[in-house]
CSV table of C-alpha atoms and ligand atoms in Angstrom, one decimal:
chain,number,residue,atom,x,y,z
A,1,MET,CA,12.4,23.9,-6.0
A,2,ALA,CA,11.5,21.6,-9.9
A,3,LEU,CA,10.3,18.1,-10.2
A,4,ALA,CA,13.2,15.4,-10.7
A,5,SER,CA,12.7,13.8,-14.0
A,6,GLU,CA,15.0,11.1,-12.8
A,7,SER,CA,14.6,8.9,-8.9
A,8,ARG,CA,18.1,8.1,-8.1
A,9,HIS,CA,17.5,4.5,-7.9
A,10,GLY,CA,17.4,4.6,-11.6
A,11,LEU,CA,14.6,4.3,-14.5
A,12,TRP,CA,12.8,0.9,-15.9
A,13,SER,CA,14.5,0.2,-19.3
A,14,GLY,CA,11.1,0.9,-20.9
A,15,ARG,CA,7.2,1.3,-20.8
A,16,TRP,CA,7.3,-2.3,-21.1
A,17,LEU,CA,9.9,-3.4,-18.5
A,18,PHE,CA,7.3,-1.1,-15.6
A,19,VAL,CA,4.2,-3.3,-17.4
A,20,LEU,CA,5.9,-6.1,-16.9
A,21,ALA,CA,7.3,-5.0,-13.4
A,22,ALA,CA,3.9,-3.7,-11.9
A,23,ALA,CA,2.0,-7.0,-13.7
A,24,GLY,CA,5.0,-9.2,-11.8
A,25,SER,CA,4.5,-7.4,-8.4
A,26,ALA,CA,0.1,-7.5,-9.4
A,27,VAL,CA,0.0,-10.9,-10.0
A,28,GLY,CA,0.8,-13.2,-7.1
A,29,LEU,CA,-0.3,-16.0,-4.8
A,30,GLY,CA,-3.7,-13.3,-5.1
A,31,ASN,CA,-4.0,-14.6,-8.5
A,32,ILE,CA,-3.2,-17.7,-8.5
A,33,TRP,CA,-4.2,-18.8,-5.1
A,34,LYS,CA,-6.8,-16.1,-3.4
A,35,PHE,CA,-8.6,-15.3,-6.0
A,36,PRO,CA,-10.3,-18.9,-7.8
A,37,TYR,CA,-10.8,-19.8,-3.9
A,38,ILE,CA,-12.7,-16.6,-3.3
A,39,ALA,CA,-14.5,-16.5,-6.1
A,40,GLY,CA,-15.6,-20.1,-5.9
A,41,GLU,CA,-16.5,-19.5,-2.1
A,42,ASN,CA,-18.5,-16.4,-3.8
A,43,GLY,CA,-21.1,-17.7,-5.8
A,44,GLY,CA,-19.1,-18.0,-8.6
A,45,GLY,CA,-20.0,-15.9,-12.0
A,46,ALA,CA,-21.6,-13.2,-9.8
A,47,PHE,CA,-18.5,-12.7,-7.8
A,48,VAL,CA,-15.9,-12.3,-11.3
A,49,LEU,CA,-18.5,-9.5,-12.7
A,50,ILE,CA,-18.3,-7.7,-9.0
A,51,TYR,CA,-14.9,-8.2,-9.1
A,52,LEU,CA,-14.5,-6.8,-12.1
A,53,VAL,CA,-16.5,-3.6,-11.5
A,54,CYS,CA,-14.4,-2.9,-8.5
A,55,VAL,CA,-11.0,-3.4,-10.8
A,56,ALA,CA,-12.2,-0.4,-13.1
A,57,ALA,CA,-14.2,1.5,-10.9
A,58,VAL,CA,-11.6,2.1,-7.8
A,59,GLY,CA,-8.3,-0.7,-9.0
A,60,ILE,CA,-7.8,1.5,-12.0
A,61,PRO,CA,-8.2,4.9,-10.9
A,62,ILE,CA,-5.9,4.3,-7.2
A,63,MET,CA,-3.6,2.5,-9.7
A,64,MET,CA,-2.7,5.3,-11.4
A,65,SER,CA,-2.9,7.9,-8.5
A,66,GLU,CA,0.5,5.8,-7.4
A,67,VAL,CA,2.3,5.1,-10.5
A,68,MET,CA,1.5,9.4,-11.0
A,69,LEU,CA,2.5,10.6,-7.6
A,70,GLY,CA,5.6,8.2,-7.7
A,71,ARG,CA,6.4,10.1,-11.3
A,72,ALA,CA,6.3,13.0,-9.8
A,73,GLY,CA,8.0,12.5,-6.4
A,74,ARG,CA,10.6,11.0,-7.7
A,75,ALA,CA,11.6,8.6,-4.7
A,76,SER,CA,10.0,6.6,-2.2
A,77,PRO,CA,6.2,6.4,-1.3
A,78,ILE,CA,7.4,8.5,2.1
A,79,ASN,CA,9.4,11.1,0.6
A,80,ALA,CA,7.4,11.6,-2.5
A,81,MET,CA,4.5,12.2,-0.2
A,82,ARG,CA,6.4,14.4,1.7
A,83,THR,CA,7.5,16.1,-1.5
A,84,LEU,CA,4.3,16.7,-2.8
A,85,SER,CA,2.4,17.2,0.3
A,86,ALA,CA,5.8,20.5,-0.2
A,87,LYS,CA,5.3,22.0,-3.6
A,88,ALA,CA,1.0,22.2,-2.3
A,89,ASN,CA,1.7,23.6,0.6
A,90,ALA,CA,-0.1,20.6,1.7
A,91,SER,CA,0.1,19.2,6.4
A,92,LYS,CA,2.8,17.6,6.8
A,93,LEU,CA,0.3,14.4,7.4
A,94,TRP,CA,0.1,13.5,4.8
A,95,SER,CA,3.7,11.9,4.7
A,96,TYR,CA,1.7,9.8,7.4
A,97,VAL,CA,0.2,7.8,4.2
A,98,GLY,CA,3.2,7.2,3.2
A,99,TRP,CA,4.8,5.4,6.6
A,100,MET,CA,1.4,3.8,6.6
A,101,GLY,CA,2.5,2.1,3.8
A,102,VAL,CA,5.7,1.1,4.1
A,103,ALA,CA,4.3,-0.5,7.3
A,104,ALA,CA,1.9,-2.5,5.2
A,105,GLY,CA,4.0,-3.6,3.3
A,106,PHE,CA,6.1,-5.0,5.2
A,107,LEU,CA,3.7,-6.6,7.1
A,108,ILE,CA,1.8,-8.4,4.3
A,109,LEU,CA,5.5,-9.3,3.3
A,110,SER,CA,6.3,-10.6,6.5
A,111,TYR,CA,3.2,-14.1,6.5
A,112,TYR,CA,3.8,-13.8,2.3
A,113,THR,CA,6.8,-15.2,2.2
A,114,VAL,CA,5.9,-17.7,4.8
A,115,ILE,CA,3.0,-19.2,2.4
A,116,ALA,CA,5.2,-18.4,-0.6
A,117,GLY,CA,7.7,-20.9,0.9
A,118,TRP,CA,4.7,-23.4,1.2
A,119,ALA,CA,4.6,-23.1,-3.0
A,120,LEU,CA,8.3,-24.3,-3.0
A,121,ASN,CA,8.4,-27.1,-0.9
A,122,TYR,CA,5.2,-28.6,-3.2
A,123,VAL,CA,7.5,-28.2,-6.2
A,124,TRP,CA,9.9,-30.2,-4.4
A,125,LEU,CA,7.3,-32.4,-3.8
A,126,THR,CA,5.4,-32.7,-6.9
A,127,VAL,CA,9.0,-33.4,-8.9
A,128,GLN,CA,8.9,-36.5,-6.5
A,129,GLY,CA,6.1,-37.6,-7.8
A,130,ALA,CA,4.5,-37.5,-4.1
A,131,PHE,CA,1.2,-36.7,-5.0
A,132,GLU,CA,0.5,-40.1,-7.6
A,133,GLY,CA,-2.5,-41.6,-7.2
A,134,ILE,CA,-2.2,-41.0,-3.5
A,135,SER,CA,-5.7,-40.5,-2.1
A,136,SER,CA,-7.9,-37.4,-0.7
A,137,ASP,CA,-6.9,-38.4,3.3
A,138,SER,CA,-3.4,-38.4,2.4
A,139,ALA,CA,-3.3,-35.0,0.2
A,140,ALA,CA,-5.2,-34.0,3.1
A,141,ARG,CA,-2.6,-34.9,5.6
A,142,VAL,CA,0.7,-34.1,3.9
A,143,TYR,CA,-0.4,-30.2,3.9
A,144,ALA,CA,-1.3,-30.8,7.8
A,145,ASP,CA,2.1,-32.3,8.6
A,146,LEU,CA,3.8,-29.0,6.5
A,147,LEU,CA,1.8,-26.7,9.1
A,148,ALA,CA,2.7,-28.9,12.0
A,149,ASP,CA,5.9,-28.6,11.2
A,150,PRO,CA,7.3,-25.3,12.3
A,151,LEU,CA,10.8,-26.5,11.2
A,152,GLN,CA,10.0,-27.5,8.1
A,153,MET,CA,8.4,-24.4,7.0
A,154,ILE,CA,10.6,-22.2,7.9
A,155,MET,CA,13.3,-23.7,5.9
A,156,TRP,CA,11.2,-22.6,2.6
A,157,GLN,CA,10.6,-19.5,4.3
A,158,THR,CA,14.5,-18.4,5.0
A,159,ILE,CA,15.3,-19.8,1.9
A,160,PHE,CA,12.2,-17.9,-0.2
A,161,VAL,CA,13.2,-14.3,2.0
A,162,ALA,CA,17.0,-15.0,0.4
A,163,LEU,CA,16.4,-15.0,-2.5
A,164,THR,CA,13.4,-12.2,-1.9
A,165,ILE,CA,16.8,-9.8,-0.5
A,166,TRP,CA,19.4,-10.9,-3.1
A,167,ILE,CA,17.2,-9.9,-5.6
A,168,VAL,CA,16.2,-6.7,-4.8
A,169,GLY,CA,20.3,-6.2,-3.5
A,170,LYS,CA,20.7,-5.5,-7.2
A,171,GLY,CA,19.2,-2.3,-7.6
A,172,VAL,CA,16.3,-1.5,-10.7
A,173,THR,CA,17.4,-2.6,-13.5
A,174,LYS,CA,19.6,-5.7,-12.0
A,175,GLY,CA,17.4,-6.8,-10.0
A,176,LEU,CA,13.6,-6.7,-9.7
A,177,GLU,CA,13.9,-5.4,-14.2
A,178,MET,CA,16.2,-8.6,-15.0
A,179,ALA,CA,13.5,-10.8,-12.8
A,180,VAL,CA,10.7,-10.1,-14.3
A,181,ARG,CA,12.8,-10.1,-17.5
A,182,ILE,CA,12.8,-14.1,-16.5
A,183,PHE,CA,10.3,-15.1,-15.1
A,184,MET,CA,7.2,-12.9,-16.7
A,185,PRO,CA,7.6,-14.8,-19.8
A,186,VAL,CA,7.7,-18.3,-18.3
A,187,LEU,CA,4.8,-17.7,-15.8
A,188,PHE,CA,2.5,-16.7,-18.5
A,189,VAL,CA,4.1,-19.8,-21.1
A,190,LEU,CA,3.2,-22.0,-18.0
A,191,LEU,CA,0.1,-20.7,-17.4
A,192,ILE,CA,-0.7,-21.4,-21.2
A,193,VAL,CA,0.5,-24.8,-20.8
A,194,LEU,CA,-1.8,-25.4,-18.2
A,195,LEU,CA,-4.8,-23.5,-19.6
A,196,VAL,CA,-4.6,-26.0,-22.5
A,197,TYR,CA,-4.3,-28.8,-20.1
A,198,GLY,CA,-7.1,-27.9,-18.4
A,199,PHE,CA,-8.8,-27.3,-21.5
A,200,ASN,CA,-9.0,-31.0,-22.3
A,201,SER,CA,-9.8,-32.1,-19.4
A,202,SER,CA,-13.1,-33.6,-18.8
A,203,GLY,CA,-14.0,-31.1,-16.5
A,204,PHE,CA,-13.5,-28.3,-18.9
A,205,ASP,CA,-17.6,-27.1,-19.1
A,206,GLN,CA,-17.9,-27.3,-15.5
A,207,GLY,CA,-15.0,-25.4,-14.8
A,208,LEU,CA,-16.5,-22.5,-17.2
A,209,ALA,CA,-20.0,-22.9,-15.8
A,210,PHE,CA,-18.9,-22.9,-12.8
A,211,MET,CA,-16.6,-19.1,-13.7
A,212,PHE,CA,-18.7,-17.8,-15.4
A,213,ASP,CA,-22.5,-18.4,-14.8
A,214,LEU,CA,-23.8,-15.4,-12.6
A,215,LYS,CA,-25.5,-17.3,-9.5
A,216,PHE,CA,-27.4,-14.1,-8.2
A,217,ASP,CA,-28.0,-15.8,-5.3
A,218,ALA,CA,-25.2,-16.4,-3.3
A,219,VAL,CA,-24.5,-12.0,-3.5
A,220,THR,CA,-24.8,-10.9,0.0
A,221,PRO,CA,-23.5,-7.1,0.6
A,222,GLN,CA,-20.4,-8.9,2.2
A,223,THR,CA,-19.5,-10.3,-1.1
A,224,TRP,CA,-18.9,-6.5,-2.5
A,225,LEU,CA,-17.1,-6.6,0.5
A,226,ILE,CA,-14.5,-9.1,-0.2
A,227,ALA,CA,-14.9,-8.3,-3.4
A,228,LEU,CA,-13.3,-4.8,-3.2
A,229,GLY,CA,-10.4,-5.8,-0.4
A,230,GLN,CA,-8.9,-8.7,-3.1
A,231,ALA,CA,-8.9,-5.8,-6.3
A,232,PHE,CA,-6.9,-3.8,-3.6
A,233,PHE,CA,-4.6,-7.2,-2.6
A,234,THR,CA,-4.1,-8.7,-6.7
A,235,LEU,CA,-3.5,-5.0,-8.1
A,236,SER,CA,-0.9,-4.6,-5.3
A,237,LEU,CA,-2.5,-1.0,-4.1
A,238,ALA,CA,-2.8,1.6,-1.2
A,239,MET,CA,0.5,0.6,0.4
A,240,GLY,CA,2.9,2.5,-1.8
A,241,ALA,CA,4.0,-0.4,-4.3
A,242,MET,CA,2.9,1.1,-7.3
A,243,MET,CA,4.4,4.0,-6.4
A,244,ALA,CA,7.7,2.9,-5.7
A,245,TYR,CA,7.0,1.7,-9.1
A,246,GLY,CA,5.8,5.1,-10.5
A,247,ALA,CA,8.9,6.4,-10.1
A,248,TYR,CA,11.0,4.6,-11.9
A,249,VAL,CA,8.5,5.3,-15.6
A,250,PRO,CA,9.9,7.1,-17.5
A,251,GLU,CA,9.1,10.9,-18.5
A,252,GLY,CA,7.4,10.2,-22.0
A,253,THR,CA,4.9,6.5,-20.7
A,254,ASN,CA,1.2,7.7,-20.5
A,255,ILE,CA,0.5,6.6,-17.0
A,256,GLY,CA,-3.8,6.0,-17.5
A,257,SER,CA,-3.3,3.6,-20.5
A,258,THR,CA,-0.8,1.8,-19.1
A,259,VAL,CA,-2.5,1.5,-16.4
A,260,VAL,CA,-5.3,-0.8,-17.5
A,261,VAL,CA,-2.5,-2.4,-19.9
A,262,ILE,CA,-1.3,-3.4,-16.2
A,263,ALA,CA,-4.7,-4.4,-14.4
A,264,LEU,CA,-5.9,-5.8,-17.5
A,265,LEU,CA,-3.2,-8.7,-17.8
A,266,ASP,CA,-3.7,-9.2,-13.6
A,267,THR,CA,-7.4,-9.6,-14.2
A,268,VAL,CA,-6.4,-12.3,-17.5
A,269,VAL,CA,-3.9,-14.2,-15.1
A,270,ALA,CA,-6.7,-14.6,-12.3
A,271,VAL,CA,-9.2,-15.9,-14.5
A,272,SER,CA,-6.8,-18.2,-16.1
A,273,ALA,CA,-6.7,-19.4,-12.6
A,274,GLY,CA,-9.7,-20.3,-12.3
A,275,LEU,CA,-9.6,-21.6,-16.0
A,276,ALA,CA,-6.8,-24.1,-14.9
A,277,ILE,CA,-8.0,-24.8,-12.0
A,278,PHE,CA,-11.1,-25.4,-12.0
A,279,PRO,CA,-11.5,-28.1,-14.9
A,280,ILE,CA,-8.9,-30.4,-13.4
A,281,VAL,CA,-10.7,-30.5,-9.8
A,282,PHE,CA,-14.2,-31.1,-11.6
A,283,ALA,CA,-12.7,-33.5,-13.7
A,284,ASN,CA,-11.7,-35.5,-10.7
A,285,GLY,CA,-15.4,-34.8,-9.3
A,286,LEU,CA,-13.9,-33.0,-6.0
A,287,GLU,CA,-15.5,-30.1,-4.5
A,288,PRO,CA,-14.4,-25.8,-5.5
A,289,SER,CA,-15.2,-24.2,-2.5
A,290,GLN,CA,-13.0,-25.3,0.0
A,291,GLY,CA,-11.6,-22.9,1.2
A,292,PRO,CA,-7.4,-22.0,1.5
A,293,GLY,CA,-6.8,-26.0,1.5
A,294,LEU,CA,-7.7,-25.6,-2.9
A,295,MET,CA,-4.2,-24.6,-4.4
A,296,PHE,CA,-2.7,-27.3,-1.4
A,297,VAL,CA,-5.1,-30.0,-1.0
A,298,THR,CA,-7.6,-30.5,-3.4
A,299,LEU,CA,-4.9,-29.1,-5.9
A,300,PRO,CA,-2.5,-31.9,-5.8
A,301,LEU,CA,-5.0,-34.6,-4.9
A,302,ALA,CA,-6.2,-33.6,-8.7
A,303,PHE,CA,-3.2,-33.4,-10.4
A,304,GLY,CA,-2.0,-36.4,-8.8
A,305,GLN,CA,-4.9,-38.4,-10.7
A,306,LEU,CA,-4.4,-37.5,-14.0
A,307,PRO,CA,-1.8,-38.5,-16.8
A,308,LEU,CA,1.1,-36.7,-16.0
A,309,GLY,CA,0.0,-34.9,-13.2
A,310,ALA,CA,3.6,-34.9,-11.5
A,311,VAL,CA,4.8,-33.1,-14.2
A,312,PHE,CA,1.8,-30.6,-14.5
A,313,GLY,CA,1.8,-30.4,-10.7
A,314,THR,CA,5.2,-29.3,-10.8
A,315,VAL,CA,4.8,-26.7,-13.3
A,316,PHE,CA,1.5,-25.3,-11.7
A,317,PHE,CA,4.0,-25.5,-7.9
A,318,VAL,CA,6.8,-23.6,-10.3
A,319,LEU,CA,4.8,-21.2,-11.9
A,320,VAL,CA,3.2,-20.3,-7.7
A,321,SER,CA,6.4,-19.3,-7.0
A,322,PHE,CA,7.8,-17.4,-10.2
A,323,ALA,CA,4.3,-15.8,-9.3
A,324,ALA,CA,5.5,-14.9,-5.4
A,325,ILE,CA,8.9,-14.3,-6.2
A,326,THR,CA,7.9,-10.8,-8.4
A,327,SER,CA,5.3,-9.6,-6.1
A,328,ALA,CA,7.6,-10.4,-3.1
A,329,ILE,CA,10.0,-7.6,-4.1
A,330,SER,CA,7.5,-4.6,-4.8
A,331,LEU,CA,6.9,-5.5,-1.4
A,332,MET,CA,9.9,-4.6,0.0
A,333,GLU,CA,10.8,-2.3,-2.6
A,334,PRO,CA,9.2,1.1,-0.6
A,335,ALA,CA,10.6,1.1,2.8
A,336,LEU,CA,14.0,-0.1,1.1
A,337,ALA,CA,14.2,2.6,-1.5
A,338,TYR,CA,13.2,5.1,1.3
A,339,LEU,CA,16.2,3.6,3.7
A,340,VAL,CA,18.2,4.3,1.0
A,341,GLU,CA,17.1,7.4,1.0
A,342,GLU,CA,16.9,9.0,4.2
A,343,TYR,CA,20.5,6.9,5.1
A,344,ASN,CA,22.3,6.8,1.9
A,345,ALA,CA,23.0,3.6,3.0
A,346,LYS,CA,24.0,0.4,0.8
A,347,ARG,CA,20.8,-0.8,-1.2
A,348,LYS,CA,22.0,-4.3,-0.8
A,349,ARG,CA,22.9,-3.4,2.9
A,350,VAL,CA,19.5,-2.5,3.3
A,351,ALA,CA,18.4,-5.2,1.8
A,352,VAL,CA,19.9,-7.6,4.3
A,353,SER,CA,18.1,-5.7,7.4
A,354,LEU,CA,15.0,-5.5,6.1
A,355,GLY,CA,14.8,-9.1,5.0
A,356,VAL,CA,16.1,-10.7,8.6
A,357,ILE,CA,13.7,-8.0,10.2
A,358,CYS,CA,10.9,-9.4,7.4
A,359,TRP,CA,11.7,-13.2,9.0
A,360,ALA,CA,11.6,-12.5,11.9
A,361,LEU,CA,8.2,-11.3,11.6
A,362,GLY,CA,7.8,-13.8,10.1
A,363,LEU,CA,8.3,-16.5,12.2
A,364,GLY,CA,5.1,-15.5,13.9
A,365,THR,CA,3.3,-16.4,10.9
A,366,VAL,CA,4.6,-19.8,10.8
A,367,PHE,CA,4.2,-20.6,14.7
A,368,SER,CA,0.4,-19.1,14.0
A,369,PHE,CA,-0.1,-22.7,12.3
A,370,ASN,CA,1.3,-24.7,15.0
A,371,ILE,CA,2.3,-23.6,19.1
A,372,TRP,CA,0.6,-20.5,18.9
A,373,ALA,CA,-2.3,-21.3,16.7
A,374,GLU,CA,-4.4,-21.0,19.5
A,375,SER,CA,-2.8,-17.7,21.2
A,376,TYR,CA,-5.4,-15.5,20.5
A,377,ILE,CA,-4.1,-11.6,20.0
A,378,VAL,CA,-7.8,-9.6,19.9
A,379,GLY,CA,-11.3,-12.4,19.7
A,380,GLU,CA,-10.4,-15.3,17.2
A,381,LEU,CA,-7.8,-13.6,15.8
A,382,ASN,CA,-4.0,-15.3,16.1
A,383,TYR,CA,-1.0,-13.6,15.0
A,384,PHE,CA,-1.2,-14.2,11.3
A,385,GLY,CA,-5.2,-13.5,11.4
A,386,PHE,CA,-4.1,-10.4,13.4
A,387,ILE,CA,-1.5,-9.1,10.7
A,388,ASP,CA,-3.7,-10.3,8.0
A,389,TYR,CA,-7.1,-8.6,9.0
A,390,VAL,CA,-4.9,-5.1,10.7
A,391,SER,CA,-3.0,-5.1,7.0
A,392,GLN,CA,-5.7,-5.8,4.6
A,393,ASN,CA,-8.9,-5.0,5.9
A,394,ILE,CA,-7.0,-1.3,8.2
A,395,MET,CA,-4.2,-0.6,6.4
A,396,LEU,CA,-5.2,-1.1,2.6
A,397,PRO,CA,-8.2,0.9,2.4
A,398,LEU,CA,-7.3,3.5,4.2
A,399,GLY,CA,-4.2,4.0,2.2
A,400,GLY,CA,-6.4,3.7,-0.9
A,401,MET,CA,-8.7,6.2,0.2
A,402,PHE,CA,-6.6,8.9,1.2
A,403,ILE,CA,-3.9,8.1,-2.4
A,404,ALA,CA,-7.1,9.1,-4.1
A,405,ILE,CA,-8.0,12.1,-2.6
A,406,PHE,CA,-4.7,12.9,-2.2
A,407,ALA,CA,-4.4,12.9,-5.7
A,408,VAL,CA,-6.9,14.1,-7.3
A,409,TRP,CA,-7.6,16.9,-4.5
A,410,VAL,CA,-4.1,17.6,-3.1
A,411,VAL,CA,-1.6,17.7,-5.5
A,412,PRO,CA,-1.2,20.8,-7.7
A,413,LYS,CA,-3.3,21.2,-11.0
A,414,ASP,CA,-0.2,22.1,-13.6
A,415,ILE,CA,1.8,17.8,-11.8
A,416,LEU,CA,-1.3,16.5,-12.0
A,417,LYS,CA,-2.5,17.7,-15.7
A,418,LYS,CA,1.5,17.0,-17.1
A,419,GLN,CA,1.8,14.0,-15.3
A,420,LEU,CA,-2.1,11.9,-16.8
A,421,GLY,CA,-1.2,14.1,-19.5
A,422,LEU,CA,-4.8,15.6,-19.4
A,423,ARG,CA,-6.0,17.7,-22.0
A,424,LYS,CA,-9.6,18.1,-22.4
A,425,GLY,CA,-12.5,19.3,-20.0
A,426,TRP,CA,-13.9,15.8,-20.2
A,427,GLN,CA,-10.9,14.3,-19.5
A,428,THR,CA,-10.3,16.3,-16.2
A,429,LEU,CA,-13.9,15.5,-14.9
A,430,LEU,CA,-14.3,12.1,-14.9
A,431,TRP,CA,-10.6,12.0,-13.1
A,432,LYS,CA,-12.1,14.0,-10.9
A,433,PHE,CA,-15.5,12.4,-10.4
A,434,VAL,CA,-13.9,8.5,-11.1
A,435,GLY,CA,-10.9,9.0,-9.0
A,436,GLY,CA,-11.9,11.7,-6.3
A,437,VAL,CA,-15.5,10.4,-5.5
A,438,VAL,CA,-16.1,7.3,-6.5
A,439,ALA,CA,-13.0,5.5,-5.5
A,440,PRO,CA,-12.9,7.1,-2.5
A,441,LEU,CA,-16.8,6.4,-1.3
A,442,GLY,CA,-16.3,3.4,-2.6
A,443,VAL,CA,-13.3,2.3,-0.1
A,444,LEU,CA,-15.1,5.1,2.6
A,445,ALA,CA,-18.4,2.7,2.3
A,446,VAL,CA,-16.4,-1.0,2.4
A,447,PHE,CA,-14.4,0.3,5.4
A,448,VAL,CA,-17.5,1.3,7.2
A,449,SER,CA,-19.0,-1.5,7.0
A,450,ILE,CA,-16.2,-4.0,7.9
A,451,ILE,CA,-15.3,-1.6,11.4
A,452,LEU,CA,-18.4,-0.6,12.2
A,453,PRO,CA,-19.9,-3.8,12.7
A,454,LEU,CA,-16.6,-4.3,15.2
A,455,PHE,CA,-18.1,-1.4,17.1
A,456,VAL,CA,-22.2,-1.5,16.9
A,457,GLY,CA,-21.8,-5.6,18.0
B,1,LIG,N1,-0.7,-8.2,-5.5
B,1,LIG,C1,0.2,-9.2,-4.9
B,1,LIG,C2,-0.9,-10.4,-5.2
B,1,LIG,O1,-1.8,-10.2,-5.3
B,1,LIG,C3,0.8,-9.1,-3.3
B,1,LIG,C4,1.4,-8.1,-3.2
B,1,LIG,C5,2.1,-7.5,-3.9
B,1,LIG,C6,0.1,-7.0,-2.0
B,1,LIG,N2,2.7,-6.1,-3.6
B,1,LIG,C7,1.4,-5.7,-3.0
B,1,LIG,C8,-0.7,-6.8,-1.8
B,1,LIG,C9,0.8,-4.8,-2.5
B,1,LIG,C10,-1.0,-5.6,-1.3
B,1,LIG,C11,-0.1,-4.3,-1.4
B,1,LIG,O2,-0.3,-11.9,-4.5
């Protein structure tokens, strides 16, 4: 049985469309909401440096593995893993890695759409100038009021899920590609606008110092864990999103260099988001180490004090919403592609069914901020805390490790060489060392240090 040269779902219209789509998946709430506050909490520049090491040593090889497996299998992650393990005469169990990925993506999507809904809500608020000249108490109250109001949250979540269904249902070229063709260029322009705005604010030097001063005394082993987890999440790794997108990559595209471009774009956006956010925060004498509230309390407050703040605040939340939608579609694609393949089902129908299930699962997250806030599933984790923990800290690291091991050690050599264009001996050696040893061991170290404390104390 020869491997297919095209997937039944279609192909990207070229290398750059794949770069845009993959960057669209990677650039999301992880870059704009999480990265700045995590960097803020963990020593600024020193964290940024550690994070870059994780992206280079673990993120890039795992992304290469995923894209390669997708393109070699030319199907959804579950079926790609099935085909390739059969080719290699390896255990059928490998397809469970695909299953775990699809499940993880789905869980992540269920809460991602809720938080993206908050961003939509903030577009609505900033358009009306709701934050102009607001006091810090009132800014905090707007956020608290939203979290306390399930109906309000459900409404925005519903809008966001509907948008995701609509785009994904239209297919690879007419849906996914169309969305990234429009949203990504706009996203880059908006980001540049905000960077210029931050550059001209009085807090720029402080913001720059905050992002790039190497405060190594703030670094602990925990910092490495957080940085690696962030690298996984922000690069959309380990749950098959990149594998699903890899299945649509044309034959001639060089995977290694393309993946490096994608990882660079993602990192540039994360760092730029920090450079856009922190100067505005400092210009208003506010504190950046505020956790998740950074984007929804501190930032609106800061915009509210600045000239043209309503305009730039709106620009910011439109940017966040665009970034979130191009990520959400990549979270749905693996499960959708699988169901279409397995049941020969219509893409639109599958998109609607998956969207509805995901919406229902998301209700748990909505309630986790109000009526279920103190209903704990295990320890101090409520519903949202639990699925966030399990998907991000357990399923992603495990999935990533198995994907790298499979791609380097199980997939037949000829497929590997052809997919990655490995011609020289040193290239193969480097790939085996970084992809097959450094990346899985790095993940293993992180995984053990997360899991072990659960058992020993
Ligand atoms: N990378 C996206 C972000 O930073 C989120 C995301 C999309 C994701 N697809 C994923 C995270 C797959 C983990 C796995 O917001």
